[in-house]
Coordinates of C-alpha atoms and ligand atoms in Angstrom, one line a residue:
M16 CA 125.2 204.1 95.9
S17 CA 123.9 206.4 93.2
E18 CA 121.4 209.2 93.9
T19 CA 118.8 207.3 92.0
M20 CA 119.2 204.3 94.1
A21 CA 119.2 206.3 97.4
M22 CA 116.2 208.1 96.2
M23 CA 114.4 204.8 95.6
A24 CA 115.5 203.2 98.8
K25 CA 113.9 206.3 100.6
H26 CA 110.6 206.0 99.1
A27 CA 110.8 202.2 99.5
R28 CA 111.3 202.8 103.4
E29 CA 108.1 204.8 103.3
C30 CA 106.2 202.1 101.6
A31 CA 107.7 199.5 104.1
E32 CA 106.5 201.6 106.9
E33 CA 102.8 201.7 105.7
I34 CA 103.1 197.8 105.0
R35 CA 104.1 197.0 108.5
K36 CA 100.8 198.7 109.8
F37 CA 98.9 195.4 108.4
E38 CA 98.6 191.9 109.3
E39 CA 97.3 190.3 106.2
I40 CA 98.1 191.7 102.7
Q41 CA 96.7 191.0 99.2
L42 CA 99.3 190.8 96.6
V43 CA 98.8 190.9 92.9
S44 CA 101.3 190.3 90.3
H45 CA 102.0 189.7 86.6
I46 CA 102.5 186.2 85.2
D47 CA 105.8 186.5 83.5
A48 CA 109.1 185.8 84.9
D49 CA 109.6 189.2 86.2
G50 CA 106.2 189.0 87.8
I51 CA 106.9 185.7 89.4
T52 CA 110.4 186.6 90.9
S53 CA 108.8 189.9 92.1
A54 CA 105.9 187.9 93.9
A55 CA 108.5 185.5 95.5
I56 CA 110.6 188.4 96.7
I57 CA 107.7 190.3 98.4
S58 CA 106.1 187.0 99.7
K59 CA 109.4 186.0 101.4
A60 CA 110.0 189.4 102.8
L61 CA 106.5 189.4 104.2
E62 CA 106.8 186.1 105.8
R63 CA 110.1 186.9 107.3
A64 CA 108.4 190.1 108.8
G65 CA 105.7 187.9 110.2
I66 CA 103.2 189.5 108.0
G67 CA 100.4 187.1 106.2
S68 CA 99.7 187.5 102.6
E69 CA 97.4 185.9 99.9
M70 CA 98.9 186.0 96.3
M71 CA 97.0 186.5 92.9
F72 CA 98.6 186.3 89.6
V73 CA 97.0 188.2 86.5
K74 CA 97.8 188.3 82.9
Q75 CA 97.4 192.1 82.9
L76 CA 95.8 194.6 85.1
D77 CA 92.7 196.1 84.0
E78 CA 89.5 198.0 85.1
A79 CA 87.6 194.7 85.7
I80 CA 90.4 193.1 87.9
V81 CA 90.7 196.3 90.0
E82 CA 86.8 196.2 90.5
K83 CA 87.1 192.4 91.5
L84 CA 89.9 193.3 93.9
A85 CA 87.8 196.3 95.3
D86 CA 85.1 193.8 96.0
M87 CA 87.4 191.7 97.7
N88 CA 88.1 194.6 100.0
P89 CA 91.5 193.9 101.3
E90 CA 93.0 196.2 103.8
L91 CA 96.2 196.8 101.7
T92 CA 97.2 195.4 98.1
I93 CA 100.8 195.3 97.2
F94 CA 101.0 195.3 93.2
T95 CA 104.3 194.2 91.8
D96 CA 105.5 194.4 88.1
L97 CA 102.1 195.9 87.2
G98 CA 99.9 198.6 88.4
S99 CA 101.7 201.8 87.3
G100 CA 99.6 202.0 84.3
Q101 CA 96.4 201.7 86.0
L102 CA 96.9 204.0 89.0
E103 CA 93.6 205.9 88.0
H104 CA 91.4 202.5 88.2
I105 CA 93.2 201.9 91.4
N106 CA 92.3 205.4 92.9
N107 CA 88.8 205.5 91.5
Y108 CA 88.1 202.1 93.2
G109 CA 89.5 203.3 96.4
V110 CA 92.0 200.2 96.6
H111 CA 94.5 200.9 99.3
A112 CA 97.6 200.2 97.4
I113 CA 101.6 199.9 97.3
V114 CA 102.6 199.6 93.7
S115 CA 106.0 198.4 93.0
D116 CA 106.4 198.5 89.2
H117 CA 108.6 199.7 86.4
H118 CA 106.2 200.3 83.5
R119 CA 105.5 203.6 82.0
P120 CA 103.6 205.6 84.9
Q121 CA 100.1 206.6 84.2
G122 CA 98.4 208.6 87.1
E123 CA 99.6 208.9 90.6
N124 CA 99.7 207.3 93.9
K125 CA 101.2 208.1 97.3
F126 CA 102.8 204.8 97.7
H127 CA 104.3 204.4 94.2
L128 CA 107.6 202.9 93.8
N129 CA 108.8 203.1 90.2
P130 CA 112.1 204.0 88.5
H131 CA 110.5 206.3 86.0
L132 CA 109.6 208.8 89.0
F133 CA 113.3 208.9 89.8
G134 CA 114.8 209.6 86.3
A135 CA 115.4 205.9 85.5
N136 CA 114.1 203.9 82.6
G137 CA 112.2 200.8 83.6
S138 CA 112.9 199.1 80.2
Y139 CA 116.6 198.5 81.0
E140 CA 117.9 200.1 84.2
I141 CA 115.6 198.0 86.6
S142 CA 112.8 195.8 86.4
G143 CA 109.5 194.9 88.7
S144 CA 111.8 192.2 90.7
G145 CA 114.5 194.7 91.1
T146 CA 112.2 197.5 92.4
T147 CA 110.5 195.0 94.6
F148 CA 113.9 193.9 95.9
I149 CA 114.5 197.4 97.0
L150 CA 111.2 197.4 98.8
A151 CA 112.1 194.1 100.5
T152 CA 115.5 195.3 101.7
Q153 CA 113.6 198.0 103.6
L154 CA 111.3 195.3 105.3
G155 CA 114.2 193.3 106.7
N156 CA 117.5 191.5 106.0
N157 CA 116.5 190.2 102.4
R158 CA 119.5 190.7 100.4
D159 CA 119.9 187.1 99.8
L160 CA 116.9 187.5 97.4
A161 CA 119.1 189.3 94.8
D162 CA 119.6 186.4 92.7
L163 CA 115.8 186.5 92.0
A164 CA 115.8 190.1 91.3
I165 CA 118.4 189.4 88.7
V166 CA 116.4 186.5 87.2
G167 CA 113.3 188.9 86.8
C168 CA 115.3 191.7 84.7
V169 CA 116.9 189.0 82.8
G170 CA 113.6 187.5 81.9
D171 CA 112.7 191.2 80.9
M172 CA 115.7 191.2 78.6
Q173 CA 117.1 194.2 80.4
Y174 CA 120.4 193.4 79.4
R175 CA 119.8 193.7 75.7
K176 CA 120.5 197.4 75.3
H177 CA 124.0 197.2 76.5
G178 CA 124.8 193.6 76.2
K179 CA 124.8 193.5 80.1
L180 CA 123.1 194.6 83.1
V181 CA 123.6 198.2 83.7
S182 CA 122.5 201.0 86.3
L183 CA 120.3 200.0 89.2
N184 CA 120.4 196.3 88.0
R185 CA 124.2 196.4 88.0
M186 CA 124.2 197.8 91.5
I187 CA 121.9 195.0 92.8
L188 CA 124.1 192.5 91.0
E189 CA 127.4 193.6 92.3
A190 CA 126.3 194.3 96.1
N191 CA 125.4 190.8 96.4
P192 CA 128.4 188.5 95.0
S193 CA 127.5 185.7 97.3
V194 CA 124.3 184.8 95.5
I195 CA 124.7 186.0 91.9
S196 CA 127.8 186.3 89.8
P197 CA 128.3 187.7 86.2
K198 CA 130.3 185.6 83.7
K199 CA 131.3 186.5 80.1
D200 CA 130.6 183.6 77.9
I201 CA 129.0 182.3 74.8
S202 CA 125.5 183.9 74.6
L203 CA 123.4 181.0 73.5
F204 CA 120.8 179.8 75.4
G205 CA 120.7 176.5 77.3
K206 CA 124.3 176.3 78.8
Q207 CA 123.3 174.3 81.9
T208 CA 120.9 171.9 80.4
R209 CA 120.8 171.7 76.5
P210 CA 123.2 169.5 74.5
V211 CA 125.5 171.8 72.7
Y212 CA 124.3 171.3 69.3
K213 CA 120.6 172.1 70.2
M214 CA 122.1 175.2 71.8
I215 CA 123.4 176.2 68.5
Q216 CA 120.3 175.0 66.6
Y217 CA 118.0 177.1 68.6
S218 CA 119.8 180.4 68.7
S219 CA 117.5 183.2 67.9
D220 CA 119.3 186.1 69.1
P221 CA 121.6 186.3 67.1
F222 CA 120.2 184.3 64.3
I223 CA 123.0 182.1 62.7
P224 CA 122.4 181.6 58.9
G225 CA 122.8 178.2 58.0
L226 CA 122.8 176.9 61.6
T227 CA 120.0 178.1 63.5
G228 CA 116.9 175.8 63.0
N229 CA 119.1 173.2 61.0
E230 CA 119.9 170.2 63.4
D231 CA 122.1 168.3 61.0
A232 CA 124.1 171.4 60.1
C233 CA 124.8 172.0 63.9
I234 CA 126.0 168.3 64.5
D235 CA 128.1 168.5 61.5
F236 CA 129.7 171.8 62.4
L237 CA 130.7 170.4 65.8
A238 CA 132.1 167.3 64.1
K239 CA 134.2 169.3 61.9
I240 CA 135.9 171.1 64.4
G241 CA 136.7 167.6 66.2
L242 CA 134.3 168.2 69.2
Q243 CA 133.4 165.1 70.8
F244 CA 129.8 165.9 71.5
S245 CA 128.8 162.6 73.3
N246 CA 130.0 160.8 76.5
D247 CA 128.7 157.1 77.3
E248 CA 126.0 157.9 74.5
K249 CA 124.7 161.1 76.3
W250 CA 125.0 164.4 74.7
R251 CA 127.3 166.8 76.5
R252 CA 126.1 170.1 77.6
W253 CA 128.1 173.3 77.5
I254 CA 129.0 172.8 81.2
D255 CA 130.5 169.6 80.5
L256 CA 133.0 170.9 78.0
S257 CA 136.6 171.7 79.1
E258 CA 137.8 175.4 78.9
E259 CA 139.9 174.5 75.8
E260 CA 136.8 173.0 74.1
K261 CA 134.5 176.1 74.9
T262 CA 137.3 178.4 73.5
R263 CA 137.4 176.3 70.4
V264 CA 133.6 176.1 69.8
T265 CA 133.2 179.9 70.4
S266 CA 136.0 180.9 68.0
S267 CA 134.8 178.5 65.5
L268 CA 131.4 180.0 65.7
L269 CA 132.7 183.6 65.5
Q270 CA 134.9 182.6 62.2
Y271 CA 131.7 180.7 60.8
S272 CA 129.5 183.9 61.4
M273 CA 132.2 186.2 59.7
Q274 CA 132.3 183.7 56.7
N275 CA 128.4 183.4 56.3
G276 CA 127.6 187.3 56.2
M277 CA 126.6 188.0 59.6
S278 CA 126.6 191.6 60.6
S279 CA 129.4 192.5 62.8
Y280 CA 126.7 193.8 65.5
N281 CA 125.2 190.2 65.5
I282 CA 128.6 188.7 65.6
G283 CA 129.5 190.6 68.6
R284 CA 126.3 189.2 70.2
L285 CA 127.7 185.8 70.1
V286 CA 129.6 186.5 73.5
S287 CA 128.0 188.2 76.3
E288 CA 127.7 188.4 79.9
G289 CA 125.6 185.6 81.8
Y290 CA 124.5 185.5 85.3
I291 CA 125.2 182.3 87.5
L292 CA 123.1 181.9 90.7
L293 CA 125.9 180.6 93.1
E294 CA 123.4 178.7 95.5
E295 CA 121.7 176.6 92.9
Q296 CA 122.8 173.3 91.4
E297 CA 125.0 172.9 88.2
G298 CA 123.1 171.5 85.5
T299 CA 119.7 172.7 86.5
E300 CA 117.7 175.6 85.0
M301 CA 118.0 177.6 88.0
R302 CA 121.8 177.9 88.1
D303 CA 121.6 180.3 85.0
A304 CA 119.4 183.4 85.2
S305 CA 118.4 183.1 81.5
E306 CA 117.3 179.6 81.8
Y307 CA 115.6 180.1 85.1
S308 CA 113.5 182.8 83.6
T309 CA 112.4 181.1 80.6
L310 CA 111.3 178.0 83.2
L311 CA 109.3 180.6 85.0
N312 CA 107.8 182.1 81.8
A313 CA 106.9 178.5 80.7
A314 CA 104.7 178.1 83.9
G315 CA 103.4 181.7 84.1
R316 CA 102.4 182.3 80.7
Y317 CA 100.3 179.1 80.7
M318 CA 98.5 180.1 83.9
K319 CA 100.6 178.2 86.2
A320 CA 102.5 181.1 87.6
E321 CA 102.2 179.5 91.3
V322 CA 104.2 176.6 90.1
G323 CA 106.8 179.1 89.0
M324 CA 106.5 180.8 92.4
Q325 CA 107.1 177.7 94.2
V326 CA 110.2 177.1 92.5
C327 CA 111.5 180.4 93.5
M328 CA 110.5 179.8 97.1
G329 CA 112.7 176.7 97.2
N330 CA 110.6 173.7 96.0
R331 CA 112.8 171.4 93.9
D332 CA 110.6 168.4 93.8
G333 CA 106.9 168.4 92.3
A334 CA 106.5 172.1 91.3
Y335 CA 110.0 171.9 89.7
R336 CA 109.2 168.8 87.8
E337 CA 105.9 170.3 86.7
A338 CA 107.8 173.4 85.5
Q339 CA 110.1 171.4 83.5
D340 CA 107.2 169.7 81.8
L341 CA 105.6 173.0 81.0
L342 CA 108.9 174.1 79.6
Q343 CA 108.9 171.2 77.0
N344 CA 105.3 172.6 75.9
H345 CA 106.5 176.3 75.9
R346 CA 109.3 175.3 73.6
K347 CA 107.2 173.5 71.3
N348 CA 104.8 176.4 71.1
L349 CA 107.6 179.0 70.5
V350 CA 108.8 176.7 67.5
D351 CA 105.1 176.3 66.1
G352 CA 104.8 180.0 66.5
L353 CA 108.0 181.1 64.8
N354 CA 107.2 178.7 61.8
F355 CA 103.6 180.2 61.6
V356 CA 105.1 183.5 61.0
R357 CA 107.6 182.4 58.6
D358 CA 105.1 180.5 56.8
N359 CA 102.4 183.2 56.7
G360 CA 104.5 186.2 56.3
I361 CA 104.6 189.8 57.7
T362 CA 102.9 192.8 56.3
E363 CA 104.9 195.9 55.8
L364 CA 103.7 199.5 56.1
S365 CA 105.7 202.6 56.1
N366 CA 106.4 202.8 59.9
L367 CA 105.7 199.3 61.1
Q368 CA 105.3 195.6 60.1
Y369 CA 102.7 193.3 61.4
F370 CA 101.2 189.8 61.6
D371 CA 98.1 188.4 62.9
A372 CA 98.2 184.9 64.6
G373 CA 94.5 184.7 65.2
S374 CA 94.1 181.9 67.6
V375 CA 97.0 179.9 66.3
I376 CA 99.6 181.4 68.8
P377 CA 98.4 181.9 72.6
E378 CA 98.0 185.5 73.2
T379 CA 100.4 185.1 76.4
I380 CA 103.4 184.3 74.3
V381 CA 102.7 186.1 70.9
G382 CA 105.0 189.0 72.2
I383 CA 107.8 186.5 72.8
V384 CA 107.4 185.1 69.2
A385 CA 107.1 188.6 67.7
G386 CA 110.5 189.5 69.7
M387 CA 112.1 186.2 68.2
S388 CA 110.6 186.8 64.8
H389 CA 112.1 190.2 64.5
Y390 CA 115.5 188.7 64.6
S391 CA 114.7 186.1 61.9
T392 CA 111.7 186.7 59.4
G393 CA 111.3 190.3 60.4
N394 CA 112.9 193.6 59.2
R395 CA 114.9 195.2 62.0
K396 CA 114.3 198.7 60.5
L397 CA 110.7 198.6 61.5
P398 CA 108.9 198.0 64.8
I399 CA 106.9 194.7 64.8
I400 CA 103.4 194.5 65.8
A401 CA 101.6 191.1 66.6
F402 CA 98.0 190.4 66.9
A403 CA 96.3 187.3 68.7
D404 CA 92.7 186.6 69.6
K405 CA 91.8 186.8 73.1
D406 CA 88.1 186.7 74.6
D407 CA 87.4 190.4 74.9
G408 CA 89.5 191.5 71.7
Y409 CA 92.7 191.5 70.0
K410 CA 96.0 191.2 72.0
V411 CA 98.5 193.3 70.5
S412 CA 102.2 192.9 71.2
A413 CA 104.7 195.4 70.0
R414 CA 108.5 195.1 69.9
G415 CA 111.0 197.8 68.6
T416 CA 114.8 198.1 68.5
Q417 CA 117.2 200.3 70.5
E418 CA 118.0 202.2 67.0
L419 CA 114.5 203.0 66.6
V420 CA 114.0 204.1 70.4
N421 CA 117.0 206.4 69.9
R422 CA 115.1 208.0 66.9
G423 CA 112.3 208.7 69.0
L424 CA 110.2 205.5 69.1
N425 CA 108.0 205.0 72.3
L426 CA 105.8 202.0 71.9
A427 CA 104.1 202.5 75.1
E428 CA 103.2 206.0 74.4
A429 CA 102.1 205.2 70.9
L430 CA 99.8 202.3 71.9
S431 CA 98.1 204.3 74.8
I432 CA 97.5 207.3 72.5
V433 CA 95.8 205.2 70.0
C434 CA 94.0 203.0 72.4
Q435 CA 92.6 206.2 73.8
E436 CA 91.0 207.2 70.4
L437 CA 89.8 203.7 69.7
G438 CA 88.9 202.2 73.0
G439 CA 91.0 199.5 74.6
A440 CA 94.1 199.9 76.8
G441 CA 97.8 199.6 76.4
G442 CA 101.1 200.4 77.9
G443 CA 104.5 198.9 78.7
H444 CA 108.0 200.4 77.9
D445 CA 109.4 202.4 75.0
I446 CA 111.0 199.2 73.2
A447 CA 108.1 196.8 74.1
A448 CA 104.5 197.2 74.9
G449 CA 101.4 195.6 74.6
A450 CA 97.5 196.4 74.4
T451 CA 94.0 195.1 74.0
V452 CA 92.1 196.5 71.0
P453 CA 88.1 195.8 70.6
F454 CA 87.2 193.4 67.9
G455 CA 86.6 194.9 64.6
K456 CA 89.0 197.8 64.8
K457 CA 92.1 196.0 63.8
E458 CA 92.8 197.9 60.5
E459 CA 91.9 201.3 62.0
F460 CA 94.3 200.5 64.9
I461 CA 97.2 199.5 62.5
Q462 CA 96.6 202.7 60.3
K463 CA 96.7 205.0 63.5
L464 CA 99.4 203.3 64.9
N465 CA 101.4 203.8 61.8
S466 CA 101.0 207.5 61.6
T467 CA 101.5 207.8 65.3
I468 CA 104.9 206.0 65.1
A469 CA 105.7 208.2 62.0
T470 CA 105.2 211.4 64.3
Q471 CA 107.6 209.7 66.7
L472 CA 110.4 209.1 64.6
I473 CA 113.0 211.5 63.6
K474 CA 114.0 210.5 60.0
T475 CA 117.9 209.8 59.5
Ligands
LIG28 O1 105.9 193.1 81.4 P1 107.3 193.4 81.1 O2 107.9 194.6 81.5 O3 107.6 192.2 82.0 O4 107.7 193.0 79.6 C1 108.9 193.5 79.3 C2 109.0 193.0 77.8 O5 109.8 193.6 77.1 C3 109.5 191.5 77.8 O6 108.6 190.8 76.9 C4 110.9 191.7 77.1 O7 111.2 190.8 76.2 C5 110.8 193.0 76.2 N1 111.8 193.6 75.9 C6 112.4 193.5 74.7 N2 113.6 194.3 74.3 C7 114.2 194.9 75.3 C8 113.7 194.9 76.5 C9 112.6 194.3 77.1 O8 111.8 193.1 73.9 N3 115.4 195.6 75.1
LIG29 O1 102.2 191.1 76.3 P1 103.7 191.6 76.0 O2 104.7 190.8 76.3 O3 103.6 192.1 74.5 O4 103.8 193.1 76.6 C1 105.0 194.0 76.5 C2 104.9 194.8 77.6 O5 103.6 195.5 77.6 C3 105.0 194.4 79.1 O6 105.8 195.1 79.6 C4 103.5 194.3 79.5 O7 103.5 194.2 80.9 C5 103.1 195.6 78.8 N1 101.6 195.5 78.5 C6 100.8 196.7 79.1 N2 99.4 196.6 78.8 C7 98.9 195.5 78.1 C8 99.5 194.7 77.7 C9 100.9 194.6 77.8 O8 101.3 197.5 79.8 N3 97.6 195.6 77.9
LIG30 ZN1 108.5 193.4 84.1

């Protein structure tokens, strides 16, 4: 066990001791896949320890929600996958709290479990679900929940930096081989559930010129390499192919990519490590950590986080079917969002690029659309900033690249500096962050963010 893991486990033990003093606990978690898996992990751990709990999911934690919580006056609140950026509010309102999170810390708290406090980076070494898994292992024998911990960090794209899970995530993965297993395979999304041609058609990371977004070209590509892609009128999925067929598709795709001007970096991304949930049924979203996390996002980001949580708690009937319906809607919204960005364009300044989705793209998914557009329409040399309308101001979502982070970019820090000057609140990670900015201050915000980022970047 690494020193960081040992230190986190030690602090988790102290948090667990505090938790055991209470019979009924308020839980607050984030609505995305990492937040939902965190919520399921802590709920199961408490249930097994005979402690009651009440769940509350929020889009983000802000002062108003902390105030509302303080009015409810729970004896103890456990925040998962959020809270680290709002410790000041939590303390000011006297909320007795355990915070199990991986966002950039702002403020202090006695029971604050966060990788940044132990020298680890919460954008790729461990997520909210992994942090909460460490807490759960101190509450009892909960190692079987490691699969949910991995689904959460995959949902937060923590594999992106190295093309696979590393550090604390890797330790959680490798220590629990009976529930979760890594597998090197084609990186495209949908291996368990989607017809092979659709898997190629919807490839966004990497973007495959000529194939991404072009259904006919994908069907043609498979026909040309002699792949019989239907069986009894049914489209075959990746898992239905033989090993020989999988190799044929992968190598033909690599060859196609080389001939069609893809960068060697992107070609390398066509094959990567995936994560299989061994106790889940083949051919379902839950078998593959990436598909599972998208299913959860499809529920949570449309205010149906409880549905996702029920799936994590084992529901394979009503909640699972509802989540599948939500997934159809989510996919359509992502495609519409990407088309909006392509059609309306992105404005470039010296140190960032931005687009404003107004009310066309829901603010809860504008960050995902910004991240995906960054691989297609966007310029990878600049961070991408997206705006979308919400009730109390503009929602801002910012996404960078590893190369920019290596040069000093820290989006969480930049957003929080600018928000301090203009009003609003922001936070997150170096490579991906978000904020709410008051109406009427968009232009000023963009200019200030552009110059703040300029001071972060070391010119190369
Ligand atoms: O709130 P949270 O920590 O869950 O969100 C992390 C966000 O950072 C996700 O939206 C994820 O897609 C993004 N991310 C990214 N690139 C990375 C790591 C994370 O865009 N390399
Ligand atoms: O919402 P979005 O996906 O853009 O969020 C990116 C990252 O920034 C996430 O980790 C999210 O939790 C964080 N965030 C934040 N404060 C906000 C909005 C987002 O810390 N006001
Ligand atoms: Zn998270």
